[in-house]
Structure formats: C-alpha cells, structure tokens
Amino acid sequence: MFAKHTARFATLAAAALLAACQPDAQSQQNAASDTHHAATVYNVGMNANFAPFEFTDSAGNVHGFDVDLMNAIAKAGDLNIRYKNQPWDGLFASLKSKDNDILISGITITDERRQTMAFSRPYFEVKQVVLVSDGQNIQSVNDLTKLDKIAVSTGTTGDYAAQKLFGATSPKVARFENLPLTIKALETGGAQAMISDSAVVGNYVKNNSKQNFTVIDVPDFPVEEYGIALRPEDTELLAKIDDALQKVRDSGEYEAISKKYFAH
Ligand code: ARG
C-alpha cells in the first residue's frame, strides 16, 4: 500500500516536473497521467485549416472528414488518440520528433514524402484544380499565362502544381502559409487564381455560390491519393490502421462520412 502510494506520487511529481520544463505543458501532463491507464495515446497531428477535411470550431476543437474517419478508425482498431492542431509547415517533421505519431491532414501520398514517412492505404482521391476569380475571362489552361498572380499554400501539392505550370521560380506564384490565407489573396484581388485540392476548392465554391468562379481542370495534373502518415518504423501501427480503415469501409461508415461532407 505504502509502496504503491510512493510510486504514484513519484510519477505525479515527475509528470509535474516534466510539464514545467516543456513548452507544450498541457499535452505533456496528459501524456504522463495517461500512463496510469497503461494505454498508449497516439497523438494525431493535423493542420485544421483545410475544410471540409479538417477545420476548427470557435472553441478550437477539430472537425471534418479526416476527424470523423480517424475517429472511426480508432474505434475499429481500438486505438486511443488525441488531436493536435498545428501549422502545415513542420507537420511532417513532427512525426520524427515524436510530437505526433499519426498524421491525417488531407496529405497526398507522393514518392518524395515516402522517403521519410510511411502511408496507409489511400483513403481519398483529388486532383489539383485552378480556381479563377470572377471576370478573368479564363477558359482553358493556355489562358492561365494571362494571369498576374496565382496563390498557393507553401509546400503543398498545389504549390508543386503551380511550379509545373509556371516554373519553379516564377514571380507569378504567390505563396501563403495556409488555405484561408491563400483564399483571402483571391478574395482581396492580390491573386486572380489559386490552386488547391479539388475537393477543397469544390467545398469553397459551394459555400460561396454568389460569386462566379471558374474551375479549370488541368489535364496534366495527376490524380492524387490521400494517406495517413506514420513513422516508417511503426509497421505494426500501420497494419492496425490499414485493417481498421478496411473495417470502416466494409461497415458502411466510410460511405456515411463521405455523404456527410460531400452530399450534393
Ligand atoms: N493535399 C495537399 C498536400 O498534400 C494539401 C494538403 C493540405 N492539408 C492541410 N490540412 N492543410 O500537399
């Protein structure tokens, strides 16, 4: 009895000490107290600036297709998870540093990203599309060269697509930290077009139906697949997630989540 109390006290004291030394005190403390239940809690990282896949409410809680899907996967795979919302820049590095264990954030699986991360089976398909603001008289891909500025989010596949269209160092490409800022550039006239994932652009157009946007499909842009990213060495966790994803598809939950966010 006494020994047990002492051990518990030691753990709590260590947790408090740890929390005091860490910039992210809140989550460190949670992580330490979670060990009492002997259950691993996986940190799921995302940049919740990407509706309808991930976004926040006024209280800062995350929602969206990816959140519903990840919750369903966690349930089917019996995994304890906790979300961490953070900038896109640094998200991939957060796996290696172990700030996060799992990333779900509308992340396109690319060969380059496979060099440093492992991906689940694909769970969603998109393409890059060009969203042109009203009155630009853009009909086709060729017309895009007429534009002065095209907004993209830094380090996304939309950024890479713009580089493909206009060249890696083109002054036409204006880069922003996240999707809301990229969209804002379009809305305020700083850019006449933006490039992003088709499902995200479609969601934006649907919610702003008063404006006359043109969505240009670029035949050269490939189909992209979203995957859940993990550290390459976490092969067991990857297998669990892939199994759970399959269960979520088989049970019809995937379909229900899809309908919730992409009903026409
Ligand atoms: N699919 C694109 C990529 O992987 C954009 C993803 C941006 N996601 C986000 N949650 N901000 O580069």
PDB file of N, CA and C and ligand atoms in Angstrom, residues 46-51 53-54 66 86-88 91-92 104-110 113 126 128 153-160 177-179 196-197 200 224-226, ligand 1:
ATOM      1  N   MET A  46      -2.507  17.381 -37.295  1.00  0.00           N
ATOM      2  CA  MET A  46      -3.162  17.908 -38.498  1.00  0.00           C
ATOM      3  C   MET A  46      -3.042  19.424 -38.532  1.00  0.00           C
ATOM      4  N   ASN A  47      -3.217  19.986 -39.725  1.00  0.00           N
ATOM      5  CA  ASN A  47      -3.339  21.425 -39.853  1.00  0.00           C
ATOM      6  C   ASN A  47      -4.808  21.680 -40.171  1.00  0.00           C
ATOM      7  N   ALA A  48      -5.557  22.048 -39.139  1.00  0.00           N
ATOM      8  CA  ALA A  48      -7.019  22.137 -39.271  1.00  0.00           C
ATOM      9  C   ALA A  48      -7.460  23.457 -39.892  1.00  0.00           C
ATOM     10  N   ASN A  49      -6.982  23.649 -41.106  1.00  0.00           N
ATOM     11  CA  ASN A  49      -7.234  24.856 -41.890  1.00  0.00           C
ATOM     12  C   ASN A  49      -7.640  24.452 -43.282  1.00  0.00           C
ATOM     13  N   PHE A  50      -8.315  23.314 -43.388  1.00  0.00           N
ATOM     14  CA  PHE A  50      -8.459  22.670 -44.688  1.00  0.00           C
ATOM     15  C   PHE A  50      -9.839  22.022 -44.803  1.00  0.00           C
ATOM     16  N   ALA A  51     -10.858  22.851 -44.733  1.00  0.00           N
ATOM     17  CA  ALA A  51     -12.232  22.348 -44.810  1.00  0.00           C
ATOM     18  C   ALA A  51     -12.511  21.770 -46.204  1.00  0.00           C
ATOM     19  N   PHE A  53     -11.958  18.792 -44.824  1.00  0.00           N
ATOM     20  CA  PHE A  53     -11.209  17.662 -44.250  1.00  0.00           C
ATOM     21  C   PHE A  53     -10.856  17.893 -42.790  1.00  0.00           C
ATOM     22  N   GLU A  54     -10.412  19.124 -42.475  1.00  0.00           N
ATOM     23  CA  GLU A  54     -10.153  19.457 -41.066  1.00  0.00           C
ATOM     24  C   GLU A  54     -10.313  20.951 -40.877  1.00  0.00           C
ATOM     25  N   ASP A  66     -11.643  14.106 -42.148  1.00  0.00           N
ATOM     26  CA  ASP A  66     -10.496  13.359 -41.603  1.00  0.00           C
ATOM     27  C   ASP A  66     -10.693  13.018 -40.126  1.00  0.00           C
ATOM     28  N   GLN A  86      -1.821  21.983 -35.705  1.00  0.00           N
ATOM     29  CA  GLN A  86      -0.576  22.752 -35.817  1.00  0.00           C
ATOM     30  C   GLN A  86      -0.356  23.234 -37.247  1.00  0.00           C
ATOM     31  N   PRO A  87       0.604  24.142 -37.461  1.00  0.00           N
ATOM     32  CA  PRO A  87       0.850  24.620 -38.827  1.00  0.00           C
ATOM     33  C   PRO A  87       1.254  23.477 -39.779  1.00  0.00           C
ATOM     34  N   TRP A  88       0.929  23.659 -41.059  1.00  0.00           N
ATOM     35  CA  TRP A  88       1.321  22.672 -42.080  1.00  0.00           C
ATOM     36  C   TRP A  88       2.842  22.572 -42.132  1.00  0.00           C
ATOM     37  N   LEU A  91       4.665  19.976 -39.979  1.00  0.00           N
ATOM     38  CA  LEU A  91       3.803  18.825 -39.676  1.00  0.00           C
ATOM     39  C   LEU A  91       4.531  17.501 -39.923  1.00  0.00           C
ATOM     40  N   PHE A  92       5.204  17.390 -41.051  1.00  0.00           N
ATOM     41  CA  PHE A  92       5.890  16.123 -41.363  1.00  0.00           C
ATOM     42  C   PHE A  92       7.023  15.871 -40.360  1.00  0.00           C
ATOM     43  N   ILE A 104      -3.063  12.873 -40.082  1.00  0.00           N
ATOM     44  CA  ILE A 104      -4.146  12.803 -41.075  1.00  0.00           C
ATOM     45  C   ILE A 104      -4.517  14.244 -41.359  1.00  0.00           C
ATOM     46  N   SER A 105      -4.322  14.673 -42.596  1.00  0.00           N
ATOM     47  CA  SER A 105      -4.452  16.102 -42.874  1.00  0.00           C
ATOM     48  C   SER A 105      -4.599  16.356 -44.375  1.00  0.00           C
ATOM     49  N   GLY A 106      -5.371  15.499 -45.020  1.00  0.00           N
ATOM     50  CA  GLY A 106      -5.507  15.633 -46.477  1.00  0.00           C
ATOM     51  C   GLY A 106      -4.168  15.506 -47.170  1.00  0.00           C
ATOM     52  N   ILE A 107      -3.302  14.653 -46.633  1.00  0.00           N
ATOM     53  CA  ILE A 107      -1.924  14.560 -47.136  1.00  0.00           C
ATOM     54  C   ILE A 107      -1.853  13.665 -48.373  1.00  0.00           C
ATOM     55  N   THR A 108      -1.413  14.252 -49.463  1.00  0.00           N
ATOM     56  CA  THR A 108      -1.232  13.495 -50.697  1.00  0.00           C
ATOM     57  C   THR A 108      -0.002  12.595 -50.573  1.00  0.00           C
ATOM     58  N   ILE A 109      -0.188  11.341 -50.950  1.00  0.00           N
ATOM     59  CA  ILE A 109       0.941  10.407 -50.958  1.00  0.00           C
ATOM     60  C   ILE A 109       1.818  10.729 -52.168  1.00  0.00           C
ATOM     61  N   THR A 110       3.063  11.059 -51.919  1.00  0.00           N
ATOM     62  CA  THR A 110       3.991  11.297 -53.040  1.00  0.00           C
ATOM     63  C   THR A 110       5.254  10.462 -52.807  1.00  0.00           C
ATOM     64  N   ARG A 113       7.570  12.142 -50.348  1.00  0.00           N
ATOM     65  CA  ARG A 113       7.152  12.015 -48.951  1.00  0.00           C
ATOM     66  C   ARG A 113       7.346  10.599 -48.435  1.00  0.00           C
ATOM     67  N   VAL A 126      -8.132  13.130 -55.028  1.00  0.00           N
ATOM     68  CA  VAL A 126      -8.352  14.501 -55.507  1.00  0.00           C
ATOM     69  C   VAL A 126      -7.467  14.749 -56.730  1.00  0.00           C
ATOM     70  N   GLN A 128      -5.336  18.473 -58.395  1.00  0.00           N
ATOM     71  CA  GLN A 128      -5.179  19.921 -58.256  1.00  0.00           C
ATOM     72  C   GLN A 128      -6.049  20.590 -59.309  1.00  0.00           C
ATOM     73  N   SER A 153      -0.698  27.380 -51.323  1.00  0.00           N
ATOM     74  CA  SER A 153      -0.202  27.195 -49.961  1.00  0.00           C
ATOM     75  C   SER A 153       1.176  26.546 -50.033  1.00  0.00           C
ATOM     76  N   THR A 154       2.118  27.124 -49.321  1.00  0.00           N
ATOM     77  CA  THR A 154       3.513  26.684 -49.363  1.00  0.00           C
ATOM     78  C   THR A 154       3.668  25.201 -49.014  1.00  0.00           C
ATOM     79  N   GLY A 155       4.423  24.514 -49.838  1.00  0.00           N
ATOM     80  CA  GLY A 155       4.769  23.121 -49.529  1.00  0.00           C
ATOM     81  C   GLY A 155       3.644  22.126 -49.718  1.00  0.00           C
ATOM     82  N   THR A 156       2.595  22.533 -50.440  1.00  0.00           N
ATOM     83  CA  THR A 156       1.526  21.593 -50.756  1.00  0.00           C
ATOM     84  C   THR A 156       1.675  21.142 -52.206  1.00  0.00           C
ATOM     85  N   THR A 157       0.901  20.162 -52.575  1.00  0.00           N
ATOM     86  CA  THR A 157       0.951  19.694 -53.959  1.00  0.00           C
ATOM     87  C   THR A 157       0.398  20.774 -54.907  1.00  0.00           C
ATOM     88  N   GLY A 158      -0.380  21.709 -54.379  1.00  0.00           N
ATOM     89  CA  GLY A 158      -0.838  22.850 -55.174  1.00  0.00           C
ATOM     90  C   GLY A 158       0.343  23.752 -55.535  1.00  0.00           C
ATOM     91  N   ASP A 159       1.236  23.919 -54.601  1.00  0.00           N
ATOM     92  CA  ASP A 159       2.476  24.667 -54.816  1.00  0.00           C
ATOM     93  C   ASP A 159       3.291  23.979 -55.927  1.00  0.00           C
ATOM     94  N   TYR A 160       3.424  22.665 -55.841  1.00  0.00           N
ATOM     95  CA  TYR A 160       4.206  21.920 -56.850  1.00  0.00           C
ATOM     96  C   TYR A 160       3.540  22.006 -58.221  1.00  0.00           C
ATOM     97  N   GLU A 177       0.858  30.692 -46.120  1.00  0.00           N
ATOM     98  CA  GLU A 177       1.098  29.680 -45.090  1.00  0.00           C
ATOM     99  C   GLU A 177       0.001  28.620 -45.008  1.00  0.00           C
ATOM    100  N   ASN A 178      -1.237  29.023 -45.322  1.00  0.00           N
ATOM    101  CA  ASN A 178      -2.331  28.055 -45.192  1.00  0.00           C
ATOM    102  C   ASN A 178      -3.458  28.383 -46.171  1.00  0.00           C
ATOM    103  N   LEU A 179      -4.433  27.523 -46.226  1.00  0.00           N
ATOM    104  CA  LEU A 179      -5.531  27.681 -47.190  1.00  0.00           C
ATOM    105  C   LEU A 179      -6.349  28.970 -46.973  1.00  0.00           C
ATOM    106  N   SER A 196      -5.511  24.443 -55.577  1.00  0.00           N
ATOM    107  CA  SER A 196      -5.590  23.571 -54.398  1.00  0.00           C
ATOM    108  C   SER A 196      -6.312  22.276 -54.774  1.00  0.00           C
ATOM    109  N   ASP A 197      -6.525  21.439 -53.771  1.00  0.00           N
ATOM    110  CA  ASP A 197      -7.149  20.135 -53.979  1.00  0.00           C
ATOM    111  C   ASP A 197      -8.609  20.301 -54.428  1.00  0.00           C
ATOM    112  N   VAL A 200     -11.439  20.440 -51.860  1.00  0.00           N
ATOM    113  CA  VAL A 200     -11.393  21.623 -51.001  1.00  0.00           C
ATOM    114  C   VAL A 200     -11.889  22.847 -51.773  1.00  0.00           C
ATOM    115  N   GLU A 224      -4.390  12.479 -57.287  1.00  0.00           N
ATOM    116  CA  GLU A 224      -3.626  12.352 -56.036  1.00  0.00           C
ATOM    117  C   GLU A 224      -4.430  11.541 -55.032  1.00  0.00           C
ATOM    118  N   GLU A 225      -3.730  10.800 -54.200  1.00  0.00           N
ATOM    119  CA  GLU A 225      -4.400   9.993 -53.177  1.00  0.00           C
ATOM    120  C   GLU A 225      -3.968  10.439 -51.794  1.00  0.00           C
ATOM    121  N   TYR A 226      -4.928  10.595 -50.899  1.00  0.00           N
ATOM    122  CA  TYR A 226      -4.608  10.939 -49.512  1.00  0.00           C
ATOM    123  C   TYR A 226      -4.264   9.668 -48.739  1.00  0.00           C
TER     124      TYR A 226
HETATM  125  N1  ARG B   1      -3.115  17.509 -50.434  1.00  0.00           N
HETATM  126  C1  ARG B   1      -2.199  18.612 -50.372  1.00  0.00           C
HETATM  127  C2  ARG B   1      -0.832  18.103 -49.995  1.00  0.00           C
HETATM  128  O1  ARG B   1      -0.694  17.021 -49.501  1.00  0.00           O
HETATM  129  C3  ARG B   1      -2.628  19.696 -49.403  1.00  0.00           C
HETATM  130  C4  ARG B   1      -2.885  19.253 -48.008  1.00  0.00           C
HETATM  131  C5  ARG B   1      -3.088  20.388 -47.036  1.00  0.00           C
HETATM  132  N2  ARG B   1      -3.677  19.913 -45.833  1.00  0.00           N
HETATM  133  C6  ARG B   1      -3.992  20.656 -44.759  1.00  0.00           C
HETATM  134  N3  ARG B   1      -4.630  20.098 -43.779  1.00  0.00           N
HETATM  135  N4  ARG B   1      -3.661  21.919 -44.687  1.00  0.00           N
HETATM  136  O2  ARG B   1       0.154  18.779 -50.185  1.00  0.00           O
END
